[in-house]
XYZ file of C-alpha atoms in Angstrom:
547
model
C 49.212 97.039 104.843
C 49.285 94.038 107.199
C 47.528 90.788 106.420
C 44.944 91.543 109.127
C 44.181 94.950 107.601
C 43.863 93.342 104.179
C 41.515 90.685 105.569
C 39.347 93.393 107.137
C 39.265 95.253 103.825
C 38.243 92.115 101.911
C 35.566 91.339 104.515
C 34.158 94.857 104.178
C 33.875 94.528 100.382
C 32.420 91.033 100.825
C 29.707 92.490 103.090
C 29.057 95.549 100.969
C 28.232 93.525 97.853
C 26.619 90.620 99.774
C 28.853 88.010 98.141
C 27.743 85.561 100.837
C 24.661 84.875 98.693
C 26.925 83.130 96.142
C 28.225 80.544 98.608
C 26.795 76.998 98.923
C 25.881 77.587 102.588
C 23.524 74.582 102.728
C 26.481 72.272 101.952
C 28.749 73.648 104.696
C 29.272 71.854 108.032
C 27.059 72.993 110.927
C 29.586 75.385 112.638
C 30.308 77.261 109.408
C 26.631 77.294 108.496
C 25.768 78.921 111.843
C 28.599 81.455 111.391
C 27.364 82.516 107.932
C 23.759 82.746 109.092
C 24.677 84.984 112.061
C 27.426 86.999 110.295
C 27.159 90.821 110.342
C 26.797 91.238 106.568
C 23.090 90.451 106.954
C 22.808 94.010 108.291
C 23.725 95.308 104.811
C 20.921 95.609 102.254
C 21.428 93.566 99.089
C 22.532 95.926 96.260
C 20.040 96.398 93.438
C 22.461 94.983 90.910
C 22.757 91.702 89.082
C 24.924 89.106 90.801
C 27.447 89.341 87.958
C 27.814 93.118 88.389
C 28.127 92.730 92.173
C 30.976 90.260 91.761
C 32.687 92.403 89.112
C 32.508 95.607 91.181
C 33.751 93.786 94.275
C 36.799 92.408 92.438
C 37.591 95.828 90.954
C 37.400 97.381 94.419
C 39.720 94.734 95.874
C 42.459 95.672 93.440
C 44.602 94.332 90.614
C 45.308 90.854 92.014
C 41.610 90.059 92.307
C 40.884 91.734 88.949
C 43.347 89.443 87.186
C 41.904 86.436 88.996
C 38.424 87.476 87.880
C 39.620 87.770 84.279
C 40.800 84.151 84.435
C 37.532 83.054 86.077
C 35.572 84.707 83.249
C 36.635 81.830 80.961
C 35.719 79.115 83.455
C 32.065 78.416 82.655
C 32.453 75.134 84.514
C 32.973 77.157 87.711
C 30.623 80.111 87.155
C 27.145 80.548 85.680
C 27.057 82.202 82.253
C 25.678 85.554 83.465
C 28.475 85.975 86.035
C 31.170 84.908 83.557
C 29.864 87.410 80.974
C 29.990 90.210 83.540
C 33.572 89.355 84.532
C 34.670 89.660 80.885
C 34.298 93.456 81.275
C 36.670 93.687 84.252
C 39.044 96.624 83.905
C 42.540 96.845 85.334
C 42.230 100.435 86.618
C 45.485 101.317 88.369
C 46.922 104.854 88.604
C 50.582 105.224 87.533
C 53.306 105.454 90.149
C 55.734 108.366 90.234
C 58.168 108.710 87.327
C 60.893 109.507 89.895
C 60.287 106.074 91.454
C 60.465 104.519 87.980
C 63.786 106.300 87.326
C 65.212 105.039 90.631
C 64.218 101.457 89.820
C 65.784 101.687 86.333
C 69.013 103.209 87.616
C 69.252 100.706 90.478
C 68.759 97.753 88.115
C 70.911 98.922 85.192
C 73.622 100.561 87.296
C 73.767 103.938 85.559
C 71.820 107.220 85.431
C 68.876 107.329 83.035
C 70.551 110.219 81.160
C 73.537 107.962 80.380
C 71.383 104.988 79.371
C 68.922 106.750 77.060
C 69.082 109.629 74.646
C 65.510 110.510 75.632
C 63.227 109.235 78.410
C 59.560 110.232 78.797
C 58.530 110.964 82.380
C 54.851 110.403 81.562
C 54.041 106.677 81.270
C 52.500 105.376 78.040
C 50.438 102.858 80.002
C 49.949 101.731 83.587
C 48.692 98.337 84.737
C 48.539 96.331 87.945
C 51.980 94.732 87.632
C 54.036 97.293 85.704
C 53.997 100.540 83.778
C 55.627 101.512 80.494
C 57.661 104.593 79.516
C 58.749 105.652 76.031
C 62.474 106.154 75.482
C 65.160 106.430 72.807
C 68.438 104.525 72.992
C 71.763 106.259 72.406
C 71.843 104.758 68.882
C 68.505 106.438 68.040
C 66.323 103.303 68.347
C 62.838 103.989 69.744
C 62.056 101.644 72.653
C 59.674 101.214 75.560
C 60.877 100.655 79.112
C 58.684 98.402 81.240
C 59.155 98.867 84.995
C 57.744 96.544 87.646
C 55.430 98.256 90.139
C 57.197 98.668 93.518
C 55.755 96.652 96.411
C 53.521 94.549 94.158
C 55.085 91.242 95.277
C 54.056 91.793 98.904
C 50.460 92.620 97.926
C 50.296 89.516 95.740
C 51.645 87.263 98.520
C 49.008 88.518 100.967
C 46.122 88.163 98.534
C 47.223 84.731 97.347
C 47.416 83.460 100.928
C 43.778 84.463 101.432
C 42.776 82.942 98.074
C 44.390 79.627 99.052
C 42.484 79.704 102.354
C 39.148 80.196 100.595
C 39.972 77.590 97.931
C 40.888 74.989 100.568
C 37.584 75.595 102.360
C 35.648 75.194 99.105
C 37.508 72.017 98.156
C 36.932 70.527 101.593
C 33.279 71.412 102.142
C 31.752 71.997 98.673
C 30.376 68.870 96.988
C 31.777 70.007 93.616
C 35.142 70.940 95.128
C 36.843 67.580 94.581
C 36.071 67.635 90.867
C 36.702 71.289 90.084
C 39.928 71.559 92.149
C 39.647 75.209 93.304
C 43.081 74.900 94.959
C 44.565 73.968 91.570
C 42.811 76.963 90.008
C 44.443 79.285 92.540
C 47.790 77.490 92.133
C 47.572 77.977 88.372
C 46.866 81.674 88.920
C 49.735 81.800 91.439
C 52.114 80.495 88.780
C 50.731 82.885 86.150
C 50.944 86.021 88.271
C 54.471 85.197 89.474
C 55.587 84.645 85.887
C 54.418 88.199 85.176
C 56.573 89.483 88.035
C 59.761 88.337 86.286
C 60.383 90.596 83.301
C 63.351 88.472 82.213
C 60.956 85.556 81.800
C 58.635 87.764 79.748
C 61.610 88.835 77.626
C 62.543 85.175 77.060
C 58.948 84.429 76.001
C 59.073 87.319 73.537
C 62.382 86.079 72.088
C 60.970 82.565 71.625
C 57.840 83.850 69.871
C 59.938 86.160 67.695
C 62.110 83.212 66.661
C 59.021 81.080 65.921
C 57.611 83.760 63.588
C 60.840 85.138 62.132
C 60.075 86.448 58.632
C 56.368 85.558 58.937
C 53.680 87.576 57.167
C 51.222 86.724 59.950
C 52.581 88.486 63.021
C 55.486 90.656 64.149
C 57.099 90.298 67.575
C 59.275 93.249 68.711
C 62.876 92.532 69.656
C 64.203 92.628 73.219
C 67.297 94.610 74.164
C 68.886 92.118 76.562
C 71.636 94.555 77.609
C 68.972 96.672 79.296
C 66.742 93.907 80.651
C 66.632 92.712 84.262
C 64.089 91.003 86.540
C 62.231 94.271 87.195
C 63.129 96.277 84.048
C 62.679 95.332 80.390
C 63.563 97.345 77.297
C 61.798 96.395 74.079
C 61.486 97.810 70.563
C 58.677 100.348 70.325
C 56.035 99.325 67.828
C 53.623 101.495 65.863
C 50.257 100.248 64.714
C 46.490 100.612 65.008
C 44.889 98.941 68.051
C 42.992 95.830 66.959
C 39.813 97.054 68.665
C 39.795 100.332 66.682
C 37.786 98.939 63.761
C 36.853 102.400 62.323
C 40.562 103.307 62.062
C 41.313 99.954 60.380
C 38.473 100.526 57.898
C 39.706 104.062 57.222
C 43.157 102.630 56.450
C 41.590 100.270 53.888
C 42.525 97.095 55.768
C 41.091 93.830 54.441
C 39.288 92.808 57.636
C 38.399 89.331 56.335
C 42.074 88.514 55.749
C 42.996 90.021 59.111
C 40.400 87.933 60.980
C 41.433 84.703 59.229
C 45.105 85.418 59.954
C 44.276 85.670 63.654
C 42.824 82.150 63.593
C 45.843 80.832 61.667
C 48.214 82.428 64.184
C 46.412 80.721 67.053
C 46.487 77.228 65.528
C 50.088 77.659 64.357
C 51.209 78.537 67.872
C 49.265 75.705 69.500
C 49.957 72.849 67.096
C 53.171 73.723 65.244
C 55.060 75.362 68.111
C 53.208 74.183 71.239
C 54.011 77.651 72.616
C 51.295 80.288 72.456
C 50.659 83.855 73.571
C 47.979 83.343 76.219
C 47.010 86.971 76.890
C 45.683 88.050 73.492
C 43.123 90.594 74.655
C 42.585 93.744 72.518
C 44.995 95.882 74.552
C 47.916 93.631 73.593
C 47.301 93.392 69.829
C 48.018 96.016 67.144
C 47.915 95.951 63.334
C 50.621 96.941 60.851
C 48.652 98.599 58.016
C 51.601 99.392 55.736
C 50.105 96.819 53.321
C 46.310 97.073 53.852
C 45.563 94.147 51.529
C 47.852 91.877 53.556
C 47.849 93.301 57.114
C 50.090 91.928 59.830
C 49.453 91.534 63.554
C 51.813 93.015 66.142
C 51.798 91.516 69.635
C 53.056 92.885 72.953
C 52.947 91.794 76.624
C 54.346 88.265 76.759
C 54.075 87.624 80.493
C 51.555 84.786 80.062
C 52.259 81.984 77.599
C 50.871 78.465 77.360
C 52.264 75.126 76.246
C 50.749 71.727 75.454
C 52.354 68.300 75.785
C 52.437 66.197 72.568
C 49.736 63.868 73.955
C 47.424 66.798 74.710
C 48.081 68.252 71.253
C 47.171 64.945 69.609
C 44.034 64.338 71.687
C 42.854 67.914 71.180
C 43.355 67.798 67.397
C 41.666 64.393 67.092
C 38.750 65.599 69.260
C 38.223 68.693 67.124
C 38.404 66.721 63.862
C 35.924 64.185 65.251
C 33.560 67.067 66.027
C 33.911 68.425 62.501
C 32.852 64.973 61.213
C 30.148 64.583 63.898
C 31.790 61.369 65.061
C 30.565 61.649 68.646
C 31.559 58.112 69.576
C 35.198 58.871 68.819
C 34.912 62.063 70.887
C 33.631 60.038 73.840
C 36.343 57.391 73.423
C 39.089 60.024 73.168
C 37.908 61.685 76.376
C 38.134 58.336 78.169
C 41.470 57.338 76.625
C 43.036 60.681 77.542
C 41.890 60.360 81.155
C 39.744 63.495 80.947
C 36.770 61.474 82.241
C 36.887 58.383 84.521
C 37.769 55.063 82.809
C 34.508 53.451 83.956
C 32.414 56.015 82.026
C 29.845 54.329 79.766
C 30.792 55.243 76.204
C 27.229 54.972 74.896
C 25.799 57.314 77.534
C 28.605 59.828 77.111
C 28.230 59.710 73.312
C 24.473 60.344 73.607
C 25.050 63.338 75.919
C 27.591 64.856 73.521
C 25.227 64.334 70.570
C 22.427 66.073 72.491
C 24.613 69.163 72.908
C 26.208 69.186 69.462
C 23.409 68.421 67.031
C 21.363 71.601 67.702
C 24.567 73.638 67.338
C 25.641 72.022 64.056
C 22.224 72.651 62.528
C 23.145 76.348 62.400
C 25.272 77.817 59.593
C 28.937 77.401 60.517
C 29.505 81.163 60.594
C 26.881 81.439 63.367
C 28.558 78.854 65.606
C 30.866 80.152 68.319
C 33.847 77.810 68.516
C 34.773 78.912 72.042
C 31.270 78.715 73.463
C 30.823 75.356 71.778
C 33.787 74.043 73.819
C 32.283 75.589 76.952
C 28.974 73.757 76.364
C 30.903 70.542 75.847
C 32.784 70.980 79.138
C 29.509 71.680 80.929
C 28.082 68.428 79.539
C 31.187 66.456 80.498
C 30.781 67.828 84.025
C 27.863 65.394 84.493
C 30.294 62.566 83.784
C 32.809 63.808 86.378
C 35.195 65.270 83.834
C 38.057 66.747 85.824
C 39.394 70.203 85.071
C 42.436 70.064 82.766
C 44.679 72.941 83.932
C 46.778 72.743 80.749
C 43.644 73.517 78.688
C 42.402 76.491 80.743
C 44.787 79.003 79.131
C 44.074 77.495 75.726
C 40.328 77.927 76.195
C 40.773 81.532 77.349
C 43.017 82.325 74.365
C 40.615 80.715 71.899
C 37.735 82.815 73.252
C 39.848 85.979 72.867
C 40.917 85.073 69.319
C 37.414 84.231 68.185
C 35.988 87.348 69.828
C 38.537 89.555 68.071
C 37.958 87.796 64.750
C 34.179 88.183 64.882
C 34.566 91.842 65.904
C 36.688 92.444 62.803
C 34.650 90.293 60.424
C 31.268 89.073 61.728
C 31.012 86.481 58.914
C 34.202 84.753 60.133
C 33.872 80.976 59.783
C 36.458 79.765 62.254
C 35.589 76.132 61.570
C 36.469 76.211 57.866
C 39.771 77.878 58.727
C 40.593 75.421 61.479
C 39.653 72.110 59.839
C 42.168 72.169 56.918
C 44.920 73.245 59.286
C 44.208 70.421 61.743
C 43.910 67.814 58.983
C 47.250 68.930 57.535
C 48.862 68.847 60.976
C 47.594 65.308 61.631
C 48.846 64.120 58.208
C 52.302 65.468 58.964
C 52.256 63.943 62.446
C 51.331 60.386 61.423
C 52.668 60.395 57.843
C 56.152 59.472 56.589
C 57.648 62.846 57.537
C 56.269 62.484 61.066
C 57.638 58.933 61.317
C 61.114 60.034 60.194
C 61.067 62.965 62.624
C 60.006 60.656 65.477
C 62.782 58.213 64.596
C 65.323 61.033 64.514
C 64.165 62.159 67.963
C 63.942 58.764 69.714
C 66.392 56.525 67.884
C 69.541 57.696 69.747
C 67.992 56.919 73.157
C 66.627 53.565 71.914
C 70.054 52.551 70.620
C 71.706 53.723 73.825
C 69.301 51.829 76.106
C 68.868 48.593 74.155
C 72.305 47.020 74.911
C 71.656 47.537 78.627
C 68.389 45.580 78.661
C 69.896 42.080 79.181
C 72.008 43.321 82.103
C 69.018 45.087 83.665
C 66.953 41.888 83.436
C 69.836 39.862 84.933
C 70.214 42.323 87.850
C 66.470 42.226 88.498
C 66.545 38.415 88.628
C 69.417 38.439 91.117
C 67.575 40.902 93.348
C 64.436 38.755 93.263
C 66.435 35.617 94.104
C 68.157 37.295 97.054
C 64.857 38.718 98.344
C 63.538 35.157 98.815
C 59.829 35.459 97.959
C 57.541 32.474 97.541
C 58.163 30.009 94.740
C 54.898 30.961 93.049
C 55.850 34.660 93.084
C 59.279 33.789 91.682
C 57.781 31.764 88.865
C 55.299 34.502 87.978
C 57.986 37.164 88.077
C 60.418 35.091 86.017
C 57.729 34.460 83.422
C 56.945 38.186 83.299
C 60.613 39.093 82.910
C 61.120 36.528 80.160
C 58.096 37.945 78.345
C 59.498 41.475 78.728
C 62.850 40.288 77.392
C 61.144 38.723 74.354
C 59.195 41.933 73.761
C 62.390 43.963 74.063
C 64.115 41.696 71.517
C 61.182 42.020 69.132
C 61.175 45.811 69.502
C 64.928 45.869 68.891
C 64.593 43.784 65.696
C 61.649 45.879 64.523
C 63.744 48.984 65.153
C 66.566 47.593 62.997
C 64.075 46.744 60.252
C 62.512 50.222 60.491
C 65.931 51.858 60.167
C 66.664 49.745 57.103
C 63.320 50.684 55.534
C 63.794 54.396 56.281
C 67.309 54.232 54.827
C 65.932 52.567 51.704
C 63.218 55.250 51.439
C 65.790 58.031 51.767
C 68.042 56.392 49.166
C 65.078 56.054 46.828
C 63.971 59.685 47.116
C 67.292 61.553 47.374
C 69.371 61.779 44.154
C 72.616 62.126 46.109
C 71.876 58.999 48.169
C 70.904 57.052 45.016
C 74.130 58.049 43.345
C 76.148 56.958 46.398
C 74.364 53.563 46.469
C 74.977 52.982 42.785
C 78.720 53.690 43.023
C 79.420 52.062 46.409
C 82.045 49.247 46.092
C 80.954 45.628 46.652
C 83.127 45.178 49.733
C 81.263 48.050 51.514
C 77.929 46.264 50.957
C 79.456 43.005 52.295
C 80.679 44.762 55.434
C 77.312 46.483 55.883
C 75.466 43.152 55.560
C 77.852 41.487 58.033
C 77.325 44.299 60.553
C 73.564 43.977 60.188
C 73.724 40.224 60.698
C 75.832 40.614 63.848
C 73.464 43.229 65.301
C 70.448 41.066 64.441
C 72.016 37.961 65.976
C 73.059 39.914 69.070
C 69.478 41.018 69.622
C 68.199 37.420 69.776
């Protein structure tokens, strides 16, 4: 299908469901406004459906690329009204399977051998079929049950065409919509572009699975199936076949005697462990990708599949997010407002008092409810909607996190309606913050940064000297020279102070280690006098050299 044919198809669906009524036509420039007012879709009657259902049906008719985009949009309450977002949550990825002969050809072309030589058994009927790939059951020559995931042929071309049209629409919205500059629709499409292309590389998905498996090796919380790297390529992936009860099949879980309270609480713990301990989380935790190992019903274990979409957070974002959540737990709205400003999530000229009052207005009615009745995910959505009034910019790194949190909480409440996500989250976050800023966190930070500090510190005097020579040769005004020289001298003094503080910190950490480790204490007690003299002399030389 050519791009023109695809554009005609999209236009037809656009007209059929009268999606023009969703556009901010009054805010468009005059030529576009005239075009939309005279466009042919006015000849179509408006369907007798809610606007959310019209959008959902249109996306399903446009195919898998738009369906996946709609699934992402369903978590963006800052972009869509609640009724439309709720409707998009029911989007289904309905794609018929492609021929098993085509799947065999792709496998043989990628792995370089006939299917009969690669597998002891291979099922022609797919276990599952989705927009990007389909999955076949198989058995390796050693008897291991596996699944073979095969990328859908021609999907890359379809995605390129649809993304080009999405970028066009996003650019128009960002240019002509008053909210476009703040909500960054082009960034939203770019984020989706990155996500969908990650799913097209099965080797990347395999690497994600291996990382998650390593993070939870031996864990009682979740099991990640192993990847057979010998049979994995960009468009083919072979993975251990898992057996479990789908997480959404609550009657089957109850029949198996599963402790649903424990299962729901484990789901919350898995989420926070991935986000804060590992900073690497499974970001597509919808019911179709989660199963339950019921071999021990009193202590059930999750099983995850489909690792094409993962999320990460930078250390700064982790810290700000944890401190924000803890401030909410304590109803310290002023700290929440200050953290939003410090992190750059809202403009620096935002009035703290006004922002604090707005947050309090949203939060107090929510916190008056019993904790078990408060939706954690929807609470964050209400907060983002409030921050919108203060020009809070979309944080792309938090979009996947928000989507995952909504999925986790939804699954948990489906399993155990009394789930109190807050009481599960607060102790975990408090413990994480204690580790981060306590002695163990300090030692870990020193271990991470000390080598680079030591490597860079001796170069500081030479760097300052070179900068002074460059300034002298550039020949600026005397006043500029004096100001610059004063600034450089101040920087040099600060560098020297940091260097001396670093030496002192190392000495203190060494003393702490010696005091707490029996082996180190024993070494210190039996060290000869001359070694202490040499150590003191070395310290004095380093200290003097830093002055």
